[in-house]
């Protein structure tokens, strides 16, 4: 199952010790030179805290995301100085206030930890605070210090997948599999990278191995369900999700997967039934609101925009009332995406941006990523509404965000917006240079089909159109573009 670590996605299962740890007092730097220890040590004098931290890492790789949070919360009760446990609470929690507080505690306590742990805390905190260069540098230094720690390679690659860094993530997973060819976590993530590259047969081979290694865990079946859906094999996808729920009826992401699959199949009524179950059994408020947004999206797929407005507006209000400002912003942005009237769209984009600043608890990285999506839509809608001043302001703001960050989500938002506005001016060659940097977005792929047609690039046109028609992801962009395209004859 894809998950959101920092934002969005991936999970794996591993029934053995996740991060090899040792009970230790802080170690000096010369004890932690590259190659001296195989795995990252954990600084704690509490055997119970050590045990709970380790259990949390196992649960994390098994996609028991609330259970691992509970493990780490219990660990810091046993040892309030356990910096890396605070860091992982910040990494994985869905509560903005808890994330901010845990990150602050991890940073304050890092000096008492070993050099490797200090780098882990720095990686997590710097990325959340928007310092991507500093965060990635710390991550790379940590990996260099422990080049044979397969779990660290997985954690870094898993995060990179959530940030659209598939190529580097694949490199890390392959390195982990050199260390242990039967490492379940790496097999799972490698299969996702292959599926994203449309190499489904290779992905399914990896999935077969993953399932065989962990036959009693739900996540291998859950992951298989998602990859089968990506390949358009919907009935097989449903079968795998049901198999996961048979193993663990409380594995709610598989219940969500049933809803997503029915939605992509076109059966919105059944999708809503499945989504309602996921909403009812969600493990936290952020997930509950996210699942509700998936349900609201079924009305967009049905063309029932009035009901979609009602559902998304209620989600935004609930998010505001429960201090889930990121979800409030996302709900308002989604309303803006399907509006036929540009002025109405701009109104909801303003509400979405305002939601990002209600409280100071949203991490800078989450805020900037969501803001980049809002600005992308605003630049396009303002241009089409004839408000060139707002369009220019939005694109300039988005360009400044992109220039100040190596965040791939922000980079993609800027490239997509710039390419779209160039397409509106019929500057096809210039547009293509930008759009090809964001070619996984259905809006962008649709524009690339047009741009390649105008520039007589027939081979590229056919390739991107096949990719677009075969896009099976449960997103708003897919809902607004792909079903309509499939109803038309392909370009010849």
Short mmCIF file of C-alpha atoms in Angstrom, two decimals:
data_model
loop_
_atom_site.label_atom_id
_atom_site.label_comp_id
_atom_site.label_asym_id
_atom_site.label_seq_id
_atom_site.Cartn_x
_atom_site.Cartn_y
_atom_site.Cartn_z
CA UNK A 1 0.00 0.00 0.00
CA UNK A 2 1.21 3.46 -0.77
CA UNK A 3 1.13 5.75 2.20
CA UNK A 4 2.05 9.29 3.15
CA UNK A 5 5.30 9.50 4.94
CA UNK A 6 5.78 13.24 5.11
CA UNK A 7 2.99 13.15 2.64
CA UNK A 8 1.97 10.23 0.79
CA UNK A 9 2.83 6.77 0.68
CA UNK A 10 4.40 3.34 0.91
CA UNK A 11 4.35 0.54 3.26
CA UNK A 12 5.86 -2.79 3.73
CA UNK A 13 5.91 -5.62 6.14
CA UNK A 14 8.80 -7.25 7.90
CA UNK A 15 8.32 -9.57 10.88
CA UNK A 16 11.91 -9.32 12.05
CA UNK A 17 13.83 -6.58 13.82
CA UNK A 18 13.40 -3.44 11.74
CA UNK A 19 16.31 -1.24 12.67
CA UNK A 20 19.06 -3.16 14.39
CA UNK A 21 19.54 -1.34 17.63
CA UNK A 22 21.85 -1.57 20.58
CA UNK A 23 21.23 -0.48 24.11
CA UNK A 24 23.78 2.24 24.63
CA UNK A 25 24.76 5.47 26.20
CA UNK A 26 25.83 8.18 23.72
CA UNK A 27 28.80 7.05 21.67
CA UNK A 28 31.65 9.23 20.53
CA UNK A 29 32.10 9.92 16.83
CA UNK A 30 35.18 7.71 16.44
CA UNK A 31 33.10 4.72 17.48
CA UNK A 32 30.75 5.34 14.57
CA UNK A 33 33.09 5.66 11.65
CA UNK A 34 31.93 4.13 8.39
CA UNK A 35 32.08 0.36 8.49
CA UNK A 36 32.68 0.09 12.27
CA UNK A 37 29.08 -0.88 12.99
CA UNK A 38 26.66 -2.46 10.53
CA UNK A 39 23.53 -0.77 11.82
CA UNK A 40 22.47 2.48 13.42
CA UNK A 41 22.68 2.20 17.25
CA UNK A 42 19.97 3.73 19.43
CA UNK A 43 20.94 5.76 22.49
CA UNK A 44 18.88 4.79 25.52
CA UNK A 45 19.51 3.35 28.97
CA UNK A 46 15.96 1.97 29.17
CA UNK A 47 15.45 -1.61 28.01
CA UNK A 48 11.69 -0.99 27.78
CA UNK A 49 12.13 2.13 25.66
CA UNK A 50 14.53 0.20 23.42
CA UNK A 51 11.97 -2.58 23.00
CA UNK A 52 9.11 -0.17 22.24
CA UNK A 53 11.14 1.83 19.74
CA UNK A 54 12.13 -1.33 17.93
CA UNK A 55 8.54 -2.58 17.91
CA UNK A 56 7.48 0.75 16.42
CA UNK A 57 9.87 0.32 13.52
CA UNK A 58 8.53 -3.19 12.87
CA UNK A 59 4.95 -1.90 12.94
CA UNK A 60 5.90 1.01 10.68
CA UNK A 61 7.24 -1.33 8.02
CA UNK A 62 4.10 -3.42 8.38
CA UNK A 63 1.95 -0.33 7.69
CA UNK A 64 0.39 -0.37 11.14
CA UNK A 65 0.81 3.37 11.17
CA UNK A 66 -1.19 4.26 14.24
CA UNK A 67 0.15 1.31 16.20
CA UNK A 68 3.75 2.35 15.52
CA UNK A 69 2.93 5.87 16.70
CA UNK A 70 1.57 4.38 19.92
CA UNK A 71 4.78 2.36 20.28
CA UNK A 72 6.97 5.46 19.96
CA UNK A 73 4.74 7.47 22.28
CA UNK A 74 5.12 4.71 24.85
CA UNK A 75 8.89 4.64 24.25
CA UNK A 76 9.32 8.33 25.07
CA UNK A 77 7.29 7.85 28.24
CA UNK A 78 9.84 5.26 29.30
CA UNK A 79 12.76 7.43 28.16
CA UNK A 80 11.85 11.09 27.49
CA UNK A 81 15.38 11.63 26.11
CA UNK A 82 15.00 9.15 23.24
CA UNK A 83 15.51 11.63 20.41
CA UNK A 84 14.93 9.30 17.47
CA UNK A 85 11.58 8.17 18.85
CA UNK A 86 10.47 11.79 18.99
CA UNK A 87 11.75 12.22 15.43
CA UNK A 88 9.69 9.30 14.18
CA UNK A 89 6.58 10.59 15.92
CA UNK A 90 7.14 13.83 14.02
CA UNK A 91 7.75 11.89 10.81
CA UNK A 92 4.62 9.75 10.96
CA UNK A 93 1.96 11.47 13.08
CA UNK A 94 -1.10 12.97 11.43
CA UNK A 95 -1.66 15.52 14.20
CA UNK A 96 -0.08 18.88 13.25
CA UNK A 97 0.43 19.97 16.86
CA UNK A 98 2.00 16.65 17.84
CA UNK A 99 4.29 16.79 14.80
CA UNK A 100 5.55 20.27 15.68
CA UNK A 101 6.06 19.44 19.35
CA UNK A 102 7.78 16.11 18.67
CA UNK A 103 10.10 17.68 16.10
CA UNK A 104 11.10 20.37 18.58
CA UNK A 105 11.84 17.74 21.25
CA UNK A 106 13.86 15.61 18.84
CA UNK A 107 16.01 18.60 17.88
CA UNK A 108 16.52 19.65 21.49
CA UNK A 109 17.61 16.14 22.51
CA UNK A 110 19.73 15.26 19.48
CA UNK A 111 22.99 16.42 21.07
CA UNK A 112 22.63 13.62 23.66
CA UNK A 113 22.41 10.97 20.93
CA UNK A 114 25.02 9.26 18.77
CA UNK A 115 26.25 10.93 15.55
CA UNK A 116 24.14 8.65 13.38
CA UNK A 117 21.01 9.43 15.34
CA UNK A 118 21.80 13.12 15.11
CA UNK A 119 21.85 12.78 11.33
CA UNK A 120 18.51 10.95 11.36
CA UNK A 121 16.94 13.72 13.45
CA UNK A 122 18.48 16.34 11.18
CA UNK A 123 17.16 14.61 8.05
CA UNK A 124 13.60 14.45 9.35
CA UNK A 125 13.48 17.90 10.93
CA UNK A 126 15.20 19.80 8.12
CA UNK A 127 12.98 18.32 5.43
CA UNK A 128 9.83 19.08 7.41
CA UNK A 129 11.06 22.62 7.93
CA UNK A 130 11.61 23.09 4.20
CA UNK A 131 15.42 22.80 4.15
CA UNK A 132 15.60 20.05 1.53
CA UNK A 133 19.25 20.45 0.74
CA UNK A 134 20.18 20.25 4.42
CA UNK A 135 17.84 17.33 5.00
CA UNK A 136 19.03 15.31 2.02
CA UNK A 137 22.65 16.02 2.96
CA UNK A 138 22.02 14.64 6.46
CA UNK A 139 20.25 11.60 4.98
CA UNK A 140 23.15 10.88 2.64
CA UNK A 141 25.69 11.32 5.44
CA UNK A 142 23.71 8.88 7.57
CA UNK A 143 23.67 6.32 4.77
CA UNK A 144 27.40 6.77 4.21
CA UNK A 145 28.00 6.16 7.91
CA UNK A 146 25.99 2.91 7.77
CA UNK A 147 26.21 1.68 4.17
CA UNK A 148 25.23 -1.89 5.08
CA UNK A 149 22.10 -1.02 7.08
CA UNK A 150 19.38 -2.25 4.73
CA UNK A 151 16.67 -0.72 6.89
CA UNK A 152 18.13 2.76 6.58
CA UNK A 153 18.34 2.28 2.81
CA UNK A 154 14.67 1.33 2.84
CA UNK A 155 13.63 4.30 4.99
CA UNK A 156 15.47 6.76 2.76
CA UNK A 157 14.16 5.21 -0.45
CA UNK A 158 10.65 4.98 0.91
CA UNK A 159 10.67 8.68 1.71
CA UNK A 160 12.06 9.52 -1.73
CA UNK A 161 9.19 7.65 -3.37
CA UNK A 162 6.76 9.88 -1.52
CA UNK A 163 8.65 12.86 -2.92
CA UNK A 164 8.57 11.57 -6.53
CA UNK A 165 12.22 10.54 -6.40
CA UNK A 166 11.65 7.11 -7.92
CA UNK A 167 15.00 6.74 -9.68
CA UNK A 168 17.07 7.30 -6.56
CA UNK A 169 14.63 5.26 -4.49
CA UNK A 170 15.09 2.34 -6.87
CA UNK A 171 18.85 2.63 -6.43
CA UNK A 172 18.50 2.42 -2.64
CA UNK A 173 16.14 -0.57 -2.82
CA UNK A 174 18.46 -2.43 -5.14
CA UNK A 175 21.36 -1.77 -2.75
CA UNK A 176 19.28 -3.12 0.14
CA UNK A 177 18.49 -6.25 -1.87
CA UNK A 178 22.17 -6.81 -2.53
CA UNK A 179 22.59 -6.94 1.25
CA UNK A 180 19.55 -9.21 1.64
CA UNK A 181 17.86 -10.48 -1.53
CA UNK A 182 14.81 -11.50 0.52
CA UNK A 183 14.32 -8.19 2.33
CA UNK A 184 10.52 -7.76 2.13
CA UNK A 185 10.45 -3.98 2.53
CA UNK A 186 12.77 -3.40 -0.42
CA UNK A 187 10.93 -5.91 -2.60
CA UNK A 188 7.67 -4.07 -1.99
CA UNK A 189 9.03 -0.64 -2.84
CA UNK A 190 10.95 -1.91 -5.84
CA UNK A 191 7.71 -3.36 -7.19
CA UNK A 192 6.06 0.05 -6.83
CA UNK A 193 8.85 1.75 -8.77
CA UNK A 194 8.53 -0.84 -11.54
CA UNK A 195 4.76 -0.38 -11.63
CA UNK A 196 5.14 3.40 -11.87
CA UNK A 197 7.40 2.74 -14.86
CA UNK A 198 4.64 0.55 -16.36
CA UNK A 199 6.83 -2.54 -15.98
CA UNK A 200 3.99 -4.51 -14.48
CA UNK A 201 5.25 -8.03 -15.15
CA UNK A 202 8.47 -7.27 -13.27
CA UNK A 203 6.45 -5.68 -10.48
CA UNK A 204 4.25 -8.76 -10.15
CA UNK A 205 7.28 -11.05 -9.90
CA UNK A 206 8.52 -8.96 -6.98
CA UNK A 207 5.03 -9.02 -5.45
CA UNK A 208 4.87 -12.82 -5.68
CA UNK A 209 8.11 -13.02 -3.71
CA UNK A 210 6.84 -10.47 -1.20
CA UNK A 211 3.63 -12.42 -0.59
CA UNK A 212 5.54 -15.69 -0.26
CA UNK A 213 7.89 -14.18 2.32
CA UNK A 214 5.07 -12.78 4.47
CA UNK A 215 1.97 -14.94 3.89
CA UNK A 216 0.35 -13.97 7.20
CA UNK A 217 0.74 -10.21 6.83
CA UNK A 218 -1.98 -8.10 5.17
CA UNK A 219 0.23 -5.54 3.47
CA UNK A 220 1.63 -7.82 0.73
CA UNK A 221 -1.93 -8.51 -0.40
CA UNK A 222 -2.79 -4.83 -0.03
CA UNK A 223 0.20 -3.79 -2.15
CA UNK A 224 -0.63 -6.42 -4.76
CA UNK A 225 -4.15 -5.04 -4.92
CA UNK A 226 -2.88 -1.55 -5.63
CA UNK A 227 -0.43 -2.66 -8.31
CA UNK A 228 -3.10 -4.77 -10.00
CA UNK A 229 -5.35 -1.72 -10.04
CA UNK A 230 -2.58 0.40 -11.55
CA UNK A 231 -2.33 -2.23 -14.31
CA UNK A 232 -6.09 -2.07 -14.92
CA UNK A 233 -6.71 -5.58 -13.57
CA UNK A 234 -9.59 -4.49 -11.38
CA UNK A 235 -11.14 -7.82 -10.38
CA UNK A 236 -7.76 -9.16 -9.32
CA UNK A 237 -7.21 -5.95 -7.38
CA UNK A 238 -10.46 -6.47 -5.47
CA UNK A 239 -9.50 -10.07 -4.72
CA UNK A 240 -6.17 -9.04 -3.21
CA UNK A 241 -7.72 -6.30 -1.09
CA UNK A 242 -10.28 -8.77 0.24
CA UNK A 243 -7.48 -11.23 1.00
CA UNK A 244 -5.74 -8.55 3.05
CA UNK A 245 -8.93 -7.84 5.00
CA UNK A 246 -9.40 -11.55 5.62
CA UNK A 247 -5.95 -11.62 7.25
CA UNK A 248 -6.70 -8.47 9.27
CA UNK A 249 -10.22 -6.97 9.14
CA UNK A 250 -8.85 -3.78 10.75
CA UNK A 251 -6.38 -3.13 7.92
CA UNK A 252 -8.33 -0.06 6.86
CA UNK A 253 -6.15 0.89 3.92
CA UNK A 254 -7.40 -2.24 2.16
CA UNK A 255 -10.98 -1.16 2.80
CA UNK A 256 -10.05 2.17 1.22
CA UNK A 257 -8.49 0.24 -1.66
CA UNK A 258 -11.81 -1.44 -2.39
CA UNK A 259 -13.45 1.98 -2.67
CA UNK A 260 -10.70 3.31 -4.90
CA UNK A 261 -10.90 0.30 -7.20
CA UNK A 262 -14.67 0.44 -7.59
CA UNK A 263 -14.39 4.18 -8.30
CA UNK A 264 -11.89 3.56 -11.11
CA UNK A 265 -14.10 0.75 -12.45
CA UNK A 266 -16.92 3.28 -12.78
CA UNK A 267 -19.13 1.80 -10.06
CA UNK A 268 -19.44 4.93 -7.91
CA UNK A 269 -22.37 3.64 -5.86
CA UNK A 270 -20.42 0.61 -4.62
CA UNK A 271 -17.33 2.78 -4.17
CA UNK A 272 -19.29 4.98 -1.75
CA UNK A 273 -20.38 1.91 0.21
CA UNK A 274 -16.75 0.83 0.61
CA UNK A 275 -15.54 4.34 1.41
CA UNK A 276 -18.15 4.67 4.16
CA UNK A 277 -16.71 1.59 5.85
CA UNK A 278 -13.20 3.03 5.61
CA UNK A 279 -14.37 6.35 7.06
CA UNK A 280 -16.13 4.58 9.93
CA UNK A 281 -13.06 2.57 10.92
CA UNK A 282 -10.37 5.18 10.20
CA UNK A 283 -7.65 5.24 12.85
CA UNK A 284 -7.27 9.02 13.07
CA UNK A 285 -9.00 12.23 12.07
CA UNK A 286 -6.66 13.07 9.19
CA UNK A 287 -7.28 9.69 7.58
CA UNK A 288 -11.01 10.01 8.15
CA UNK A 289 -11.07 13.32 6.27
CA UNK A 290 -8.85 11.97 3.49
CA UNK A 291 -11.12 8.96 3.01
CA UNK A 292 -14.13 11.28 2.96
CA UNK A 293 -12.49 13.23 0.14
CA UNK A 294 -12.18 10.03 -1.86
CA UNK A 295 -15.89 9.44 -1.34
CA UNK A 296 -16.70 13.02 -2.37
CA UNK A 297 -14.70 12.49 -5.54
CA UNK A 298 -17.15 9.79 -6.64
CA UNK A 299 -19.72 12.52 -7.22
CA UNK A 300 -17.28 14.31 -9.50
CA UNK A 301 -16.87 11.06 -11.43
CA UNK A 302 -20.67 10.89 -11.65
CA UNK A 303 -20.86 14.49 -12.88
CA UNK A 304 -22.92 15.41 -9.81
CA UNK A 305 -20.99 18.57 -8.94
CA UNK A 306 -23.65 19.95 -6.60
CA UNK A 307 -23.34 16.91 -4.32
CA UNK A 308 -19.55 17.04 -4.63
CA UNK A 309 -19.64 20.68 -3.52
CA UNK A 310 -21.74 19.73 -0.52
CA UNK A 311 -19.45 16.87 0.52
CA UNK A 312 -16.18 18.75 0.08
CA UNK A 313 -17.54 21.84 1.85
CA UNK A 314 -18.52 19.70 4.85
CA UNK A 315 -15.05 18.14 4.89
CA UNK A 316 -13.44 21.57 4.83
CA UNK A 317 -15.62 22.73 7.71
CA UNK A 318 -14.81 19.62 9.75
CA UNK A 319 -11.12 20.05 9.04
CA UNK A 320 -11.27 23.64 10.22
CA UNK A 321 -13.17 22.72 13.38
CA UNK A 322 -10.72 19.94 14.25
CA UNK A 323 -7.53 21.87 13.42
CA UNK A 324 -6.79 19.69 10.40
CA UNK A 325 -5.92 22.68 8.25
CA UNK A 326 -4.07 20.74 5.57
CA UNK A 327 -7.15 18.63 4.87
CA UNK A 328 -9.30 21.79 4.89
CA UNK A 329 -7.03 23.30 2.24
CA UNK A 330 -7.07 20.12 0.17
CA UNK A 331 -10.87 19.98 0.21
CA UNK A 332 -11.16 23.60 -0.98
CA UNK A 333 -8.54 22.97 -3.69
CA UNK A 334 -10.45 19.95 -4.92
CA UNK A 335 -13.62 22.05 -5.23
CA UNK A 336 -11.66 24.55 -7.30
CA UNK A 337 -10.33 21.86 -9.63
CA UNK A 338 -13.69 20.80 -11.07
CA UNK A 339 -15.45 24.17 -11.19
CA UNK A 340 -16.56 25.15 -14.68
CA UNK A 341 -16.54 28.84 -13.71
CA UNK A 342 -13.06 30.31 -13.27
CA UNK A 343 -14.23 32.97 -10.83
CA UNK A 344 -15.76 30.31 -8.56
CA UNK A 345 -12.58 28.30 -8.80
CA UNK A 346 -10.48 31.30 -7.76
CA UNK A 347 -12.74 31.87 -4.76
CA UNK A 348 -12.14 28.35 -3.46
CA UNK A 349 -8.41 28.61 -4.12
CA UNK A 350 -8.34 31.69 -1.89
CA UNK A 351 -10.11 29.72 0.84
CA UNK A 352 -7.60 26.90 0.38
CA UNK A 353 -4.63 29.23 0.76
CA UNK A 354 -6.18 30.90 3.80
CA UNK A 355 -6.59 27.48 5.46
CA UNK A 356 -2.84 26.90 5.29
CA UNK A 357 -2.28 29.86 7.59
CA UNK A 358 -5.00 29.37 10.22
CA UNK A 359 -2.52 27.82 12.64
CA UNK A 360 1.26 27.68 12.78
CA UNK A 361 1.36 23.91 13.27
CA UNK A 362 1.44 22.73 9.65
CA UNK A 363 5.02 21.84 8.79
CA UNK A 364 6.65 24.20 6.27
CA UNK A 365 7.16 21.29 3.86
CA UNK A 366 3.48 20.31 3.88
CA UNK A 367 2.42 23.94 3.62
CA UNK A 368 4.72 24.68 0.69
CA UNK A 369 3.74 21.53 -1.21
CA UNK A 370 0.03 22.27 -0.87
CA UNK A 371 0.57 25.94 -1.66
CA UNK A 372 2.39 24.96 -4.85
CA UNK A 373 -0.63 22.95 -5.98
CA UNK A 374 -2.93 25.86 -5.21
CA UNK A 375 -0.73 28.34 -7.07
CA UNK A 376 -0.53 26.06 -10.09
CA UNK A 377 -4.30 25.98 -10.46
CA UNK A 378 -4.61 29.70 -9.66
CA UNK A 379 -2.13 30.72 -12.36
CA UNK A 380 -4.08 28.76 -14.97
CA UNK A 381 -7.56 29.79 -13.84
CA UNK A 382 -6.62 33.45 -13.48
CA UNK A 383 -5.25 33.49 -17.02
CA UNK A 384 -8.43 31.98 -18.37
CA UNK A 385 -10.53 34.40 -16.32
CA UNK A 386 -8.67 37.31 -17.92
CA UNK A 387 -6.96 38.33 -14.67
CA UNK A 388 -3.42 38.44 -15.99
CA UNK A 389 -2.08 40.31 -12.98
CA UNK A 390 -3.17 37.52 -10.63
CA UNK A 391 -1.87 34.90 -13.05
CA UNK A 392 1.56 36.55 -13.21
CA UNK A 393 1.67 37.00 -9.44
CA UNK A 394 0.77 33.34 -8.88
CA UNK A 395 3.33 32.03 -11.37
CA UNK A 396 6.03 34.30 -9.97
CA UNK A 397 5.26 33.14 -6.44
CA UNK A 398 5.35 29.53 -7.60
CA UNK A 399 8.64 30.07 -9.42
CA UNK A 400 10.15 31.58 -6.27
CA UNK A 401 9.02 28.54 -4.28
CA UNK A 402 10.58 26.23 -6.85
CA UNK A 403 13.83 28.18 -6.99
CA UNK A 404 14.12 28.03 -3.22
CA UNK A 405 13.49 24.31 -2.86
CA UNK A 406 14.55 21.01 -4.38
CA UNK A 407 11.20 19.52 -3.39
CA UNK A 408 10.06 17.53 -6.42
CA UNK A 409 6.37 18.18 -5.75
CA UNK A 410 6.97 21.93 -5.87
CA UNK A 411 9.16 21.58 -8.95
CA UNK A 412 6.42 19.63 -10.71
CA UNK A 413 3.79 22.21 -9.79
CA UNK A 414 5.88 24.99 -11.29
CA UNK A 415 6.75 23.08 -14.46
CA UNK A 416 3.12 22.12 -14.98
CA UNK A 417 1.86 25.66 -14.51
CA UNK A 418 4.53 27.24 -16.73
CA UNK A 419 3.93 24.68 -19.46
CA UNK A 420 0.16 25.14 -19.33
CA UNK A 421 0.40 28.92 -19.71
CA UNK A 422 2.79 28.52 -22.66
CA UNK A 423 0.31 26.13 -24.27
CA UNK A 424 -2.38 28.82 -23.93
CA UNK A 425 -0.07 31.06 -25.96
CA UNK A 426 0.49 28.33 -28.59
CA UNK A 427 4.22 28.24 -27.74
CA UNK A 428 4.35 24.48 -28.10
CA UNK A 429 8.09 23.81 -28.11
CA UNK A 430 8.64 25.95 -25.04
CA UNK A 431 5.66 24.34 -23.34
CA UNK A 432 6.94 20.83 -24.00
CA UNK A 433 10.23 21.57 -22.24
CA UNK A 434 8.29 22.37 -19.05
CA UNK A 435 5.53 19.77 -19.36
CA UNK A 436 7.94 16.90 -19.80
CA UNK A 437 9.20 17.65 -16.27
CA UNK A 438 5.70 16.90 -14.94
CA UNK A 439 4.55 14.14 -17.23
CA UNK A 440 2.91 11.93 -14.58
CA UNK A 441 0.06 14.41 -14.05
CA UNK A 442 -3.03 13.66 -16.19
CA UNK A 443 -3.61 17.38 -16.85
CA UNK A 444 -0.05 17.62 -18.13
CA UNK A 445 -0.25 14.42 -20.16
CA UNK A 446 -3.37 15.70 -21.91
CA UNK A 447 -1.52 18.90 -22.85
CA UNK A 448 1.48 16.90 -24.06
CA UNK A 449 -0.79 14.97 -26.43
CA UNK A 450 -1.85 18.30 -27.93
CA UNK A 451 1.68 19.71 -27.98
CA UNK A 452 3.15 16.64 -29.69
CA UNK A 453 0.34 16.76 -32.25
CA UNK A 454 1.06 20.41 -33.04
CA UNK A 455 4.80 19.75 -33.35
CA UNK A 456 4.33 16.56 -35.44
CA UNK A 457 6.00 14.32 -32.85
CA UNK A 458 3.83 11.32 -33.65
CA UNK A 459 5.78 8.68 -31.76
CA UNK A 460 5.81 10.68 -28.55
CA UNK A 461 2.13 11.51 -29.03
CA UNK A 462 1.15 7.84 -29.17
CA UNK A 463 3.36 6.96 -26.21
CA UNK A 464 1.94 9.64 -23.92
CA UNK A 465 -1.64 8.95 -25.00
CA UNK A 466 -1.26 5.26 -24.17
CA UNK A 467 0.15 6.20 -20.77
CA UNK A 468 -2.71 8.63 -20.15
CA UNK A 469 -5.41 6.13 -21.13
CA UNK A 470 -3.77 3.55 -18.88
CA UNK A 471 -3.58 5.81 -15.81
CA UNK A 472 -5.47 4.14 -12.97
CA UNK A 473 -4.87 6.23 -9.88
CA UNK A 474 -7.73 7.44 -7.65
CA UNK A 475 -7.01 11.17 -7.94
CA UNK A 476 -9.02 14.21 -8.92
CA UNK A 477 -6.82 14.77 -11.96
CA UNK A 478 -7.50 11.25 -13.20
CA UNK A 479 -11.24 11.66 -12.56
CA UNK A 480 -11.41 14.86 -14.61
CA UNK A 481 -9.29 13.72 -17.56
CA UNK A 482 -8.98 9.98 -18.11
CA UNK A 483 -12.60 8.70 -18.23
CA UNK A 484 -13.53 11.35 -20.79
CA UNK A 485 -10.48 10.52 -22.90
CA UNK A 486 -11.29 6.81 -22.87
CA UNK A 487 -14.71 7.56 -24.30
CA UNK A 488 -13.07 9.03 -27.42
CA UNK A 489 -11.21 7.26 -30.18
CA UNK A 490 -7.42 7.48 -29.82
CA UNK A 491 -5.43 9.71 -32.12
CA UNK A 492 -4.08 7.81 -35.11
#
